[in-house]
Coordinates of C-alpha atoms in Angstrom, one line a residue:
M625 CA -139.0 5.8 -111.4
R626 CA -136.2 8.4 -111.1
A627 CA -136.1 7.8 -107.3
G628 CA -135.7 4.1 -107.9
I629 CA -132.9 4.5 -110.4
K630 CA -131.1 6.9 -108.0
A631 CA -131.4 4.4 -105.2
L632 CA -130.0 1.6 -107.4
R633 CA -127.1 3.8 -108.4
K634 CA -126.4 4.6 -104.8
S635 CA -126.6 1.0 -103.6
L636 CA -124.1 0.0 -106.3
C637 CA -121.6 2.8 -105.6
W638 CA -118.3 1.4 -104.2
D639 CA -118.4 4.2 -101.6
N640 CA -121.5 2.7 -100.0
L641 CA -120.3 -0.9 -100.4
L642 CA -117.0 -0.1 -98.6
R643 CA -118.5 2.2 -96.0
P644 CA -119.4 -0.5 -93.4
Y645 CA -115.8 -1.7 -93.5
F646 CA -113.6 1.4 -93.9
M647 CA -115.6 4.5 -92.9
E648 CA -117.5 3.9 -89.7
S649 CA -115.8 6.6 -87.7
V650 CA -115.2 9.2 -90.4
T651 CA -117.7 11.7 -92.0
E652 CA -117.2 10.6 -95.7
K653 CA -118.0 12.4 -98.9
S654 CA -119.9 10.3 -101.4
L655 CA -121.3 10.9 -104.9
F656 CA -124.6 11.8 -103.4
S657 CA -123.3 14.0 -100.5
Y658 CA -121.5 16.5 -102.8
P659 CA -123.0 20.0 -103.1
S660 CA -123.6 19.2 -106.8
Q661 CA -122.8 16.6 -109.5
A662 CA -120.6 19.3 -111.2
R663 CA -118.4 19.6 -108.1
Y664 CA -118.0 15.8 -108.0
C665 CA -117.0 15.7 -111.6
L666 CA -114.5 18.5 -111.2
D667 CA -112.8 16.6 -108.3
V668 CA -112.7 13.4 -110.4
I669 CA -111.1 15.3 -113.3
F670 CA -108.6 16.9 -110.9
I671 CA -107.4 13.6 -109.5
A672 CA -107.3 12.1 -113.0
A673 CA -105.2 15.0 -114.3
A674 CA -102.8 14.8 -111.3
Y675 CA -102.5 11.1 -111.6
Y676 CA -101.9 11.3 -115.4
L677 CA -99.3 14.0 -115.3
T678 CA -97.2 12.5 -112.5
G679 CA -97.6 9.1 -114.2
K680 CA -96.1 10.5 -117.4
L681 CA -93.2 11.8 -115.3
G682 CA -92.8 8.4 -113.7
I683 CA -92.7 6.7 -117.1
L684 CA -89.8 8.9 -118.2
I685 CA -87.7 7.2 -115.4
A686 CA -89.1 3.7 -116.0
I687 CA -86.7 0.7 -115.7
P688 CA -86.5 -0.9 -118.1
P689 CA -88.2 1.7 -120.3
G690 CA -92.0 1.4 -120.2
I691 CA -92.2 -1.5 -117.7
A692 CA -91.6 -0.4 -114.1
T693 CA -90.5 2.8 -112.6
A694 CA -88.1 3.6 -109.7
I695 CA -90.7 5.8 -108.0
W696 CA -94.4 5.9 -108.9
F697 CA -95.7 9.3 -107.7
P698 CA -99.4 8.5 -108.7
S699 CA -99.6 5.9 -106.0
G700 CA -98.9 8.4 -103.2
I701 CA -101.2 11.1 -104.9
A702 CA -104.1 8.6 -105.2
I703 CA -104.0 7.7 -101.5
A704 CA -103.6 11.4 -100.4
V705 CA -106.5 12.6 -102.4
L706 CA -108.8 9.7 -101.3
L707 CA -107.8 10.5 -97.7
R708 CA -108.6 14.2 -98.0
K709 CA -111.5 14.3 -100.5
G710 CA -113.2 10.9 -100.1
I711 CA -112.9 7.3 -101.4
S712 CA -115.8 8.0 -103.9
L713 CA -113.3 9.7 -106.2
W714 CA -111.8 6.4 -107.2
P715 CA -113.1 6.7 -110.8
G716 CA -110.5 9.4 -111.4
I717 CA -107.7 7.0 -110.6
F718 CA -109.1 4.3 -112.7
I719 CA -109.7 6.5 -115.8
A720 CA -106.3 8.2 -115.6
S721 CA -104.5 4.8 -115.2
V722 CA -106.2 3.4 -118.3
I723 CA -105.5 6.5 -120.4
L724 CA -101.9 6.6 -119.1
N725 CA -101.0 2.9 -119.7
F726 CA -102.9 2.2 -122.9
P727 CA -100.6 4.3 -125.2
V728 CA -97.5 2.9 -123.5
L729 CA -98.7 -0.7 -124.1
L730 CA -99.6 0.1 -127.7
G731 CA -96.1 1.4 -128.2
S732 CA -94.7 -2.0 -127.1
S733 CA -94.9 -5.4 -128.6
L734 CA -98.7 -5.2 -128.2
S735 CA -99.0 -2.7 -131.0
H736 CA -100.6 -5.3 -133.2
S737 CA -103.5 -6.0 -130.8
W738 CA -105.1 -2.9 -129.3
G739 CA -107.7 -5.1 -127.6
I740 CA -105.1 -6.9 -125.5
A741 CA -103.4 -3.6 -124.8
L742 CA -106.6 -2.2 -123.5
L743 CA -107.4 -5.2 -121.4
V744 CA -103.9 -5.1 -119.8
A745 CA -104.4 -1.4 -119.2
V746 CA -107.7 -2.1 -117.5
F747 CA -106.1 -4.8 -115.3
I748 CA -103.3 -2.4 -114.3
A749 CA -105.9 0.4 -113.5
T750 CA -108.0 -2.0 -111.5
G751 CA -105.0 -2.9 -109.3
S752 CA -103.9 0.7 -108.9
T753 CA -107.5 1.7 -107.9
L754 CA -108.0 -1.2 -105.5
Q755 CA -104.6 -0.4 -103.9
A756 CA -105.6 3.3 -103.3
I757 CA -109.1 2.4 -102.0
V758 CA -107.8 -0.3 -99.6
A759 CA -104.9 1.8 -98.3
A760 CA -107.0 5.0 -97.8
G761 CA -109.8 2.9 -96.3
L762 CA -107.6 1.2 -93.8
M763 CA -106.1 4.5 -92.8
R764 CA -109.5 6.0 -92.3
K765 CA -110.7 3.0 -90.3
F766 CA -107.8 2.5 -88.0
F767 CA -106.0 5.8 -87.7
V768 CA -107.0 8.8 -85.6
P769 CA -108.8 11.2 -88.0
G770 CA -107.0 14.5 -88.7
S771 CA -103.7 13.3 -87.1
Y772 CA -102.5 10.6 -89.5
F773 CA -98.8 11.5 -89.2
E774 CA -98.7 13.1 -85.7
Q775 CA -98.7 9.9 -83.7
S776 CA -95.9 7.3 -83.8
Q777 CA -98.3 4.4 -83.9
N778 CA -99.9 5.8 -87.0
V779 CA -96.5 6.1 -88.7
F780 CA -95.9 2.3 -88.1
R781 CA -99.4 1.6 -89.3
F782 CA -98.9 3.7 -92.4
V783 CA -95.7 1.8 -93.3
A784 CA -97.5 -1.5 -92.8
V785 CA -100.4 -0.3 -95.0
G786 CA -97.9 0.7 -97.7
I787 CA -96.0 -2.6 -97.5
F788 CA -99.0 -4.8 -97.9
G789 CA -101.2 -2.4 -100.0
C790 CA -98.5 -2.2 -102.7
V791 CA -98.9 -6.0 -103.2
I792 CA -102.3 -5.4 -104.9
A793 CA -101.2 -3.1 -107.7
T794 CA -97.9 -4.9 -108.1
T795 CA -99.5 -8.3 -108.5
F796 CA -102.2 -7.0 -110.8
G797 CA -99.7 -5.1 -113.0
T798 CA -96.9 -7.6 -113.2
T799 CA -99.2 -10.6 -113.7
S800 CA -101.1 -8.9 -116.6
L801 CA -97.8 -8.0 -118.3
W802 CA -96.6 -11.6 -117.9
L803 CA -99.8 -13.0 -119.3
S804 CA -99.6 -10.6 -122.3
G805 CA -96.0 -11.7 -122.9
L806 CA -94.4 -8.3 -122.1
V807 CA -92.6 -9.8 -119.1
E808 CA -90.8 -13.1 -119.3
T809 CA -91.2 -15.8 -116.7
S810 CA -87.5 -15.6 -115.7
S811 CA -87.8 -11.8 -115.0
Y812 CA -91.2 -11.9 -113.4
W813 CA -90.0 -11.4 -109.8
E814 CA -87.4 -8.9 -110.7
N815 CA -90.1 -6.7 -112.3
W816 CA -92.5 -7.4 -109.5
L817 CA -89.9 -6.2 -106.9
T818 CA -89.1 -3.1 -108.9
W819 CA -92.8 -2.3 -109.3
W820 CA -93.4 -2.9 -105.6
F821 CA -90.5 -0.7 -104.6
G822 CA -91.6 2.1 -106.9
D823 CA -95.2 2.0 -105.6
F824 CA -94.1 1.8 -101.9
T825 CA -91.6 4.6 -102.3
G826 CA -94.2 6.8 -104.0
I827 CA -96.7 6.1 -101.2
L828 CA -94.2 6.6 -98.4
V829 CA -92.8 9.8 -99.7
V830 CA -95.6 11.5 -101.6
T831 CA -98.7 10.7 -99.5
P832 CA -97.4 12.4 -96.2
F833 CA -96.1 15.4 -98.3
L834 CA -99.4 16.1 -100.0
F835 CA -101.5 15.4 -96.9
V836 CA -99.4 17.6 -94.6
F837 CA -99.2 20.5 -97.0
S838 CA -103.0 20.3 -97.8
Q839 CA -103.6 21.0 -94.1
T840 CA -101.1 23.8 -93.8
N841 CA -102.2 27.3 -92.7
W842 CA -100.1 29.2 -95.2
K843 CA -101.0 32.7 -93.8
Q844 CA -99.3 31.8 -90.5
L845 CA -96.5 29.8 -92.0
L846 CA -95.1 32.1 -94.7
G847 CA -93.2 34.5 -92.5
S848 CA -89.9 36.0 -93.4
R849 CA -88.1 33.8 -90.9
Y850 CA -89.8 30.7 -92.2
L851 CA -89.0 31.5 -95.8
L852 CA -85.3 32.1 -94.9
E853 CA -85.1 28.8 -93.1
C854 CA -86.7 27.1 -96.1
F855 CA -84.1 28.6 -98.4
I856 CA -81.2 27.6 -96.2
L857 CA -82.6 24.0 -96.0
L858 CA -83.1 23.8 -99.7
T859 CA -79.5 25.0 -100.2
I860 CA -78.1 22.4 -97.8
V861 CA -80.1 19.6 -99.4
T862 CA -79.0 20.6 -102.9
L863 CA -75.3 20.7 -101.9
C864 CA -75.6 17.3 -100.2
S865 CA -77.4 15.9 -103.2
I866 CA -74.6 17.0 -105.4
S867 CA -72.1 15.3 -103.1
V868 CA -74.0 12.1 -102.6
F869 CA -75.9 11.5 -105.8
G870 CA -73.9 13.7 -108.3
F871 CA -77.2 15.4 -109.2
P872 CA -78.0 18.0 -110.5
I873 CA -74.2 18.6 -111.0
S874 CA -71.7 15.8 -111.2
I875 CA -68.5 16.1 -109.1
P876 CA -65.6 13.7 -108.4
K877 CA -66.6 10.9 -106.0
I878 CA -65.7 11.1 -102.3
S879 CA -64.7 8.0 -100.4
F880 CA -66.5 9.2 -97.2
P881 CA -70.0 7.7 -96.8
T882 CA -71.7 11.1 -97.4
A883 CA -75.2 9.7 -97.5
Y884 CA -75.3 9.8 -93.7
A885 CA -75.2 13.6 -93.9
F886 CA -78.9 13.6 -94.8
F887 CA -79.9 12.2 -91.4
P888 CA -78.8 15.3 -89.4
I889 CA -80.3 17.5 -92.1
L890 CA -83.6 15.6 -91.7
V891 CA -83.5 16.1 -87.9
L892 CA -82.8 19.8 -88.3
S893 CA -85.7 20.2 -90.8
T894 CA -88.0 18.3 -88.5
F895 CA -87.1 20.4 -85.4
R896 CA -87.2 23.7 -87.2
L897 CA -89.9 23.3 -89.8
G898 CA -92.1 20.5 -88.4
A899 CA -94.0 18.1 -90.6
Q900 CA -93.7 20.4 -93.6
G901 CA -89.9 20.3 -93.4
T902 CA -89.8 16.6 -92.8
T903 CA -91.9 15.6 -95.8
A904 CA -90.4 18.2 -98.2
T905 CA -86.9 17.1 -97.3
S906 CA -87.7 13.5 -97.8
L907 CA -89.4 14.1 -101.2
L908 CA -86.5 16.3 -102.5
V909 CA -83.8 13.8 -101.4
T910 CA -85.7 10.9 -102.9
I911 CA -86.1 12.6 -106.3
N912 CA -82.4 13.5 -106.4
A913 CA -81.4 10.0 -105.3
I914 CA -83.5 8.3 -108.0
L915 CA -82.3 10.7 -110.7
G916 CA -78.7 10.3 -109.6
C917 CA -79.2 6.5 -109.8
I918 CA -80.6 6.7 -113.3
N919 CA -77.9 9.0 -114.5
G920 CA -75.2 6.7 -113.0
T921 CA -73.7 9.4 -110.8
T922 CA -74.9 8.1 -107.5
R923 CA -72.4 7.2 -104.7
F924 CA -74.3 3.9 -104.0
S925 CA -72.6 0.9 -105.3
G926 CA -73.7 -2.6 -106.4
A927 CA -72.9 -5.5 -108.7
N928 CA -75.4 -4.2 -111.3
F929 CA -77.8 -1.4 -111.9
D930 CA -80.8 -3.2 -110.2
Q931 CA -78.9 -3.6 -107.0
I932 CA -77.9 0.1 -107.0
L933 CA -81.5 1.0 -107.6
V934 CA -82.8 -1.1 -104.8
R935 CA -80.3 0.3 -102.4
T936 CA -81.3 3.8 -103.4
Q937 CA -84.9 3.0 -102.9
I938 CA -84.2 1.4 -99.5
F939 CA -82.2 4.5 -98.4
S940 CA -85.0 6.8 -99.5
A941 CA -87.6 4.7 -97.6
L942 CA -85.6 4.5 -94.4
L943 CA -84.8 8.3 -94.5
T944 CA -88.5 9.1 -95.0
F945 CA -89.6 6.6 -92.3
M946 CA -87.1 8.0 -89.8
G947 CA -88.3 11.6 -90.6
L948 CA -92.0 10.7 -90.2
L949 CA -91.3 8.9 -86.9
L950 CA -89.2 11.7 -85.5
N951 CA -91.9 14.2 -86.4
A952 CA -94.6 12.1 -84.8
V953 CA -92.6 11.7 -81.6
L954 CA -92.0 15.5 -81.4
S955 CA -95.7 16.1 -82.1
E956 CA -96.7 13.8 -79.3
R957 CA -94.2 15.4 -76.9
N958 CA -95.4 18.9 -77.8
Q959 CA -99.0 17.9 -77.4
K960 CA -98.3 16.4 -73.9
E961 CA -96.3 19.6 -73.0
R962 CA -99.3 21.7 -74.0
L963 CA -101.6 19.5 -71.9
L964 CA -99.2 19.7 -69.0
Q965 CA -99.0 23.4 -69.2
K966 CA -102.8 23.7 -69.4
A967 CA -103.1 21.3 -66.4
A968 CA -100.5 23.3 -64.4
K969 CA -102.4 26.5 -65.2
D970 CA -105.7 25.0 -64.2
L971 CA -104.1 23.6 -61.0
I972 CA -102.8 27.0 -60.1
Q973 CA -106.2 28.6 -60.6
S974 CA -107.8 25.8 -58.7
N975 CA -105.4 26.2 -55.8
E976 CA -106.0 29.9 -55.7
D977 CA -109.8 29.3 -55.7
L978 CA -109.4 26.6 -53.0
S979 CA -107.3 28.9 -50.8
R980 CA -109.9 31.7 -51.0
F981 CA -112.7 29.3 -50.4
A982 CA -110.9 27.8 -47.3
S983 CA -110.3 31.2 -45.8
I984 CA -113.9 32.3 -46.3
A985 CA -115.4 29.0 -45.3
S986 CA -113.2 28.8 -42.1
H987 CA -114.4 32.3 -41.1
D988 CA -118.0 31.5 -41.8
L989 CA -117.8 28.2 -40.0
K990 CA -116.0 29.5 -36.9
E991 CA -118.3 32.5 -36.4
P992 CA -121.4 30.5 -35.4
L993 CA -119.3 28.4 -33.0
R994 CA -117.9 31.5 -31.3
T995 CA -121.5 32.9 -31.0
T996 CA -122.7 29.7 -29.5
N997 CA -119.9 29.7 -26.9
I998 CA -120.7 33.3 -26.0
Y999 CA -124.4 32.6 -25.5
L1000 CA -123.6 29.4 -23.6
S1001 CA -121.4 31.4 -21.2
L1002 CA -124.2 34.1 -20.8
L1003 CA -126.8 31.4 -20.2
E1004 CA -124.6 29.6 -17.6
K1005 CA -124.0 32.9 -15.8
N1006 CA -127.7 33.9 -15.8
L1007 CA -128.7 30.6 -14.4
G1008 CA -126.2 30.8 -11.7
A1009 CA -127.0 28.6 -8.7
V1010 CA -130.3 27.6 -10.3
A1011 CA -128.4 25.4 -12.8
S1012 CA -128.0 21.8 -11.7
D1013 CA -124.8 19.7 -11.9
E1014 CA -126.2 18.0 -14.9
D1015 CA -126.8 21.3 -16.6
R1016 CA -123.3 22.5 -15.9
E1017 CA -121.9 19.2 -17.3
S1018 CA -124.0 19.7 -20.4
F1019 CA -122.6 23.3 -20.8
R1020 CA -119.1 22.0 -20.4
F1021 CA -119.6 19.2 -23.0
I1022 CA -121.1 21.7 -25.5
K1023 CA -118.2 24.1 -25.0
Q1024 CA -115.6 21.3 -25.4
S1025 CA -117.3 20.2 -28.6
N1026 CA -117.4 23.7 -30.0
T1027 CA -113.7 24.2 -29.0
R1028 CA -112.8 20.9 -30.7
M1029 CA -114.7 22.0 -33.9
L1030 CA -112.8 25.3 -33.9
T1031 CA -109.5 23.3 -33.6
L1032 CA -110.5 21.1 -36.5
I1033 CA -111.4 24.0 -38.7
D1034 CA -108.1 25.7 -37.9
G1035 CA -106.3 22.4 -38.7
L1036 CA -108.2 22.1 -42.1
L1037 CA -107.2 25.6 -42.9
E1038 CA -103.6 24.8 -42.2
I1039 CA -103.8 21.8 -44.5
S1040 CA -105.3 24.0 -47.2
K1041 CA -102.5 26.6 -46.8
V1042 CA -99.8 23.9 -47.2
E1043 CA -101.5 22.6 -50.3
T1044 CA -102.2 25.9 -52.0
R1045 CA -99.5 28.3 -50.7
S1046 CA -97.0 29.2 -53.3
R1047 CA -93.5 27.7 -52.8
E1048 CA -91.5 30.8 -51.9
L1049 CA -88.2 29.2 -51.9
K1050 CA -85.4 31.2 -50.2
E1051 CA -82.2 30.4 -48.4
I1052 CA -83.1 29.9 -44.7
D1053 CA -81.0 29.5 -41.6
F1054 CA -82.3 26.5 -39.7
E1055 CA -80.7 27.8 -36.5
S1056 CA -82.9 30.9 -36.6
I1057 CA -86.0 28.8 -37.3
L1058 CA -85.4 26.6 -34.2
K1059 CA -84.9 29.7 -32.1
N1060 CA -88.2 31.1 -33.2
V1061 CA -89.9 27.7 -32.6
T1062 CA -88.6 27.4 -29.1
K1063 CA -89.6 30.9 -28.4
N1064 CA -93.2 30.2 -29.6
L1065 CA -93.3 27.1 -27.4
Q1066 CA -91.7 28.8 -24.4
A1067 CA -94.8 28.4 -22.3
A1068 CA -95.1 24.6 -22.9
I1069 CA -91.3 24.1 -22.4
E1070 CA -91.4 25.9 -19.1
E1071 CA -94.5 24.1 -18.0
K1072 CA -93.0 20.7 -18.7
Q1073 CA -89.5 21.8 -17.6
A1074 CA -88.3 20.3 -20.8
Q1075 CA -84.9 20.7 -22.5
V1076 CA -84.8 21.2 -26.3
T1077 CA -81.3 20.8 -27.8
W1078 CA -79.8 20.9 -31.3
Q1079 CA -76.4 21.5 -33.0
N1080 CA -74.8 22.0 -36.4
F1081 CA -78.0 22.7 -38.4
P1082 CA -77.4 23.8 -42.0
T1083 CA -78.6 26.7 -44.2
L1084 CA -80.7 25.4 -47.0
V1085 CA -83.3 26.5 -49.6
G1086 CA -86.9 26.1 -48.7
N1087 CA -90.1 27.8 -47.6
R1088 CA -89.4 29.4 -44.3
I1089 CA -93.0 29.5 -43.0
Q1090 CA -93.6 25.9 -43.8
I1091 CA -90.3 24.6 -42.4
E1092 CA -90.9 26.5 -39.1
Q1093 CA -94.4 25.0 -38.9
L1094 CA -92.9 21.6 -39.5
F1095 CA -90.5 21.8 -36.5
Q1096 CA -93.1 23.5 -34.3
N1097 CA -95.6 20.6 -34.9
L1098 CA -93.0 17.9 -34.2
I1099 CA -91.5 19.6 -31.1
S1100 CA -95.0 20.4 -29.7
N1101 CA -95.9 16.7 -30.2
A1102 CA -92.8 15.7 -28.3
L1103 CA -93.8 18.0 -25.4
K1104 CA -97.4 16.9 -25.4
F1105 CA -97.0 13.1 -25.4
T1106 CA -94.8 12.7 -22.3
E1107 CA -95.4 12.1 -18.6
K1108 CA -91.9 12.8 -17.4
K1109 CA -91.1 15.9 -15.4
H1110 CA -88.0 16.9 -17.3
P1111 CA -88.4 15.6 -20.8
Q1112 CA -85.6 15.7 -23.3
V1113 CA -86.1 16.7 -27.0
E1114 CA -83.1 16.2 -29.2
L1115 CA -82.9 17.6 -32.8
S1116 CA -80.2 16.6 -35.2
A1117 CA -79.3 17.0 -38.9
K1118 CA -76.8 15.1 -41.1
K1119 CA -76.0 15.1 -44.8
D1120 CA -76.6 11.9 -46.7
G1121 CA -75.3 12.3 -50.3
E1122 CA -77.4 15.0 -52.0
T1123 CA -80.0 15.2 -49.2
W1124 CA -80.2 16.2 -45.5
V1125 CA -81.7 13.9 -42.9
F1126 CA -83.3 15.6 -39.9
S1127 CA -84.6 13.9 -36.7
V1128 CA -86.7 15.0 -33.7
K1129 CA -86.2 12.6 -30.8
D1130 CA -88.1 12.5 -27.5
D1131 CA -88.3 10.2 -24.4
G1132 CA -92.1 10.3 -24.2
I1133 CA -94.8 7.6 -24.0
G1134 CA -94.1 6.3 -27.5
F1135 CA -96.7 4.2 -29.5
D1136 CA -97.1 0.8 -31.2
M1137 CA -95.3 0.6 -34.5
R1138 CA -98.3 -0.9 -36.1
Y1139 CA -99.5 2.6 -36.5
K1140 CA -96.3 4.0 -38.1
E1141 CA -98.1 4.6 -41.4
S1142 CA -101.6 5.6 -40.3
I1143 CA -100.3 8.1 -37.7
F1144 CA -99.8 10.6 -40.7
D1145 CA -103.4 10.3 -41.8
F1146 CA -105.9 13.1 -41.3
F1147 CA -107.7 13.1 -38.0
R1148 CA -105.7 10.1 -36.8
K1149 CA -105.3 10.1 -33.0
L1150 CA -103.8 7.2 -31.0
H1151 CA -104.6 8.6 -27.6
P1152 CA -107.9 9.8 -25.9
S1153 CA -108.8 13.5 -26.6
D1154 CA -109.6 14.2 -23.0
K1155 CA -106.0 13.5 -21.9
Y1156 CA -104.1 14.7 -25.0
K1157 CA -105.8 17.5 -26.8
G1158 CA -105.5 18.1 -30.5
S1159 CA -107.2 17.8 -33.9
G1160 CA -105.2 14.8 -35.2
L1161 CA -104.0 17.0 -38.1
G1162 CA -100.5 18.0 -36.9
L1163 CA -98.6 15.1 -38.4
A1164 CA -100.6 15.2 -41.6
V1165 CA -99.5 18.8 -42.0
C1166 CA -95.9 17.7 -41.4
K1167 CA -96.1 15.1 -44.1
K1168 CA -97.6 17.6 -46.6
I1169 CA -94.8 20.1 -45.9
V1170 CA -92.0 17.5 -46.3
E1171 CA -93.5 16.2 -49.6
K1172 CA -93.8 19.8 -50.8
H1173 CA -90.1 20.1 -50.3
G1174 CA -89.4 16.9 -52.2
G1175 CA -88.6 14.8 -49.1
S1176 CA -90.1 11.9 -47.1
I1177 CA -91.0 11.4 -43.5
W1178 CA -91.1 8.4 -41.2
V1179 CA -91.1 7.4 -37.6
E1180 CA -89.6 5.0 -35.1
S1181 CA -91.0 4.4 -31.7
V1182 CA -90.9 2.2 -28.6
L1183 CA -93.7 2.2 -26.0
E1184 CA -92.7 4.0 -22.8
K1185 CA -89.3 4.8 -24.2
G1186 CA -89.8 7.5 -26.8
T1187 CA -90.3 8.4 -30.4
T1188 CA -88.0 9.7 -33.2
F1189 CA -89.4 11.4 -36.3
Y1190 CA -87.1 11.5 -39.4
F1191 CA -87.6 13.5 -42.5
T1192 CA -85.4 14.4 -45.5
L1193 CA -85.2 17.5 -47.7
A1194 CA -84.4 17.4 -51.4
N1195 CA -81.2 18.7 -53.0
P1196 CA -81.5 22.5 -52.5
A1197 CA -80.2 23.2 -56.1
S1198 CA -82.8 21.1 -57.8
L1199 CA -85.5 22.4 -55.4
A1200 CA -84.6 26.0 -56.2
S1201 CA -84.9 25.4 -59.9
T1202 CA -88.4 24.1 -59.8

């Protein structure tokens, strides 16, 4: 029997009725998931007490007295508590609202009928409870858990929830007052708007404040520097409040629109103190603005008191919205920066691991090939005249294959070095680089009887080893792919705005421009290997080096007339700063 009763209570609990719609992606506390019934009751009493006490404060600034308030703190408290503790705590909101509104209604024109006063109080409590449940439920359903105010899209969603959620309590409350005769038909929409603004301002200002500070790690936060900045911020806000709202001290009015001073203060508090500074500043400014409006000392103007109040509420709402949005944008930027820093760190580690692996792998792969070549040579020598022409051809083919494999391994190692080698950027003299390159290629230059010329090369910032390898690959290509007896290789450099454009021009065999893109691919060879030896990685290495230096490389060629390779290097100043 007890099990059946418990199951019935559980099935009728609002928490379980709403769970399929509002709480699919969130681990939610319910009446039956609390450690004990006593803990649940304590939480209900806590939210009821907080709602009641802040409600009494709101009634003190009601406009007109006892009907609607300029800011309704309980609305923000209710949503914040349901977000943090669970939607199942809704009875605390309902009970507190009834207890809060019933005496106020009895003190009005309904003093002769406590039954109607109680019924109106129940209607108001129902609207307030539904508003909190719907708003908190929508936020739990559609917001990213744990980061309600750290994403800009969540801030816009939160404002939308507040705008449309406040319609529930406002409509319930104003309509019940109108039906009971406390609100006349002619002033229905005026009271509705005041009620709505009060609820919306309370949600927009109080909910983020409570939610953010409930998640604050106070041990890490309360340092001497942080407390000093909080004190300075409090002083600045107080002084500006005196100037703009004449509260808590009234001073002569200033013609300058001093309300704009709060925006840079809000920006400062957001940058220095984060979400805590944003929400605390918004709450403090809003309270001072409302109290200044009620005391008649505010700098906002209007045809009547209602216009001044609405303008004050709009100012507070806009200030809070801008602060929340700025904080969310900064949080998103900081999160992306942390991810980028982690990715950069992981990439550096990965490159170091890859470099070590490439060196070890190249050594381990080349050693068996060298051993094979040695034993092939010994076998060929031992066979001597016994070996047939077919055997010798087989030996030659195997040696060529081994040699090509060694070349490929060396090429892959070079690619790996370009990708993983740290960018040791220094000022380098291109003249000295070209002299070293021609010295390294002296044998090929003399064999081809070639002439390599250049003039007016600059001194720039770059990686000397890589730039030297770049020119050596391009010049050796020019010497390789030519059939002339006295080939000409011309190198030039000219400044184009913030970049330098370099070229390596030859009068060799050229190639079809259909391959102008693919010629930079790995292992791409346009000519037969038996005539033009190579791994097909030289130009790929060149492209990697140029891109590492922030430039681009391209080629122009005409068959049987020659080829010109162009490449650019980035602004040395920006390159050096990276």
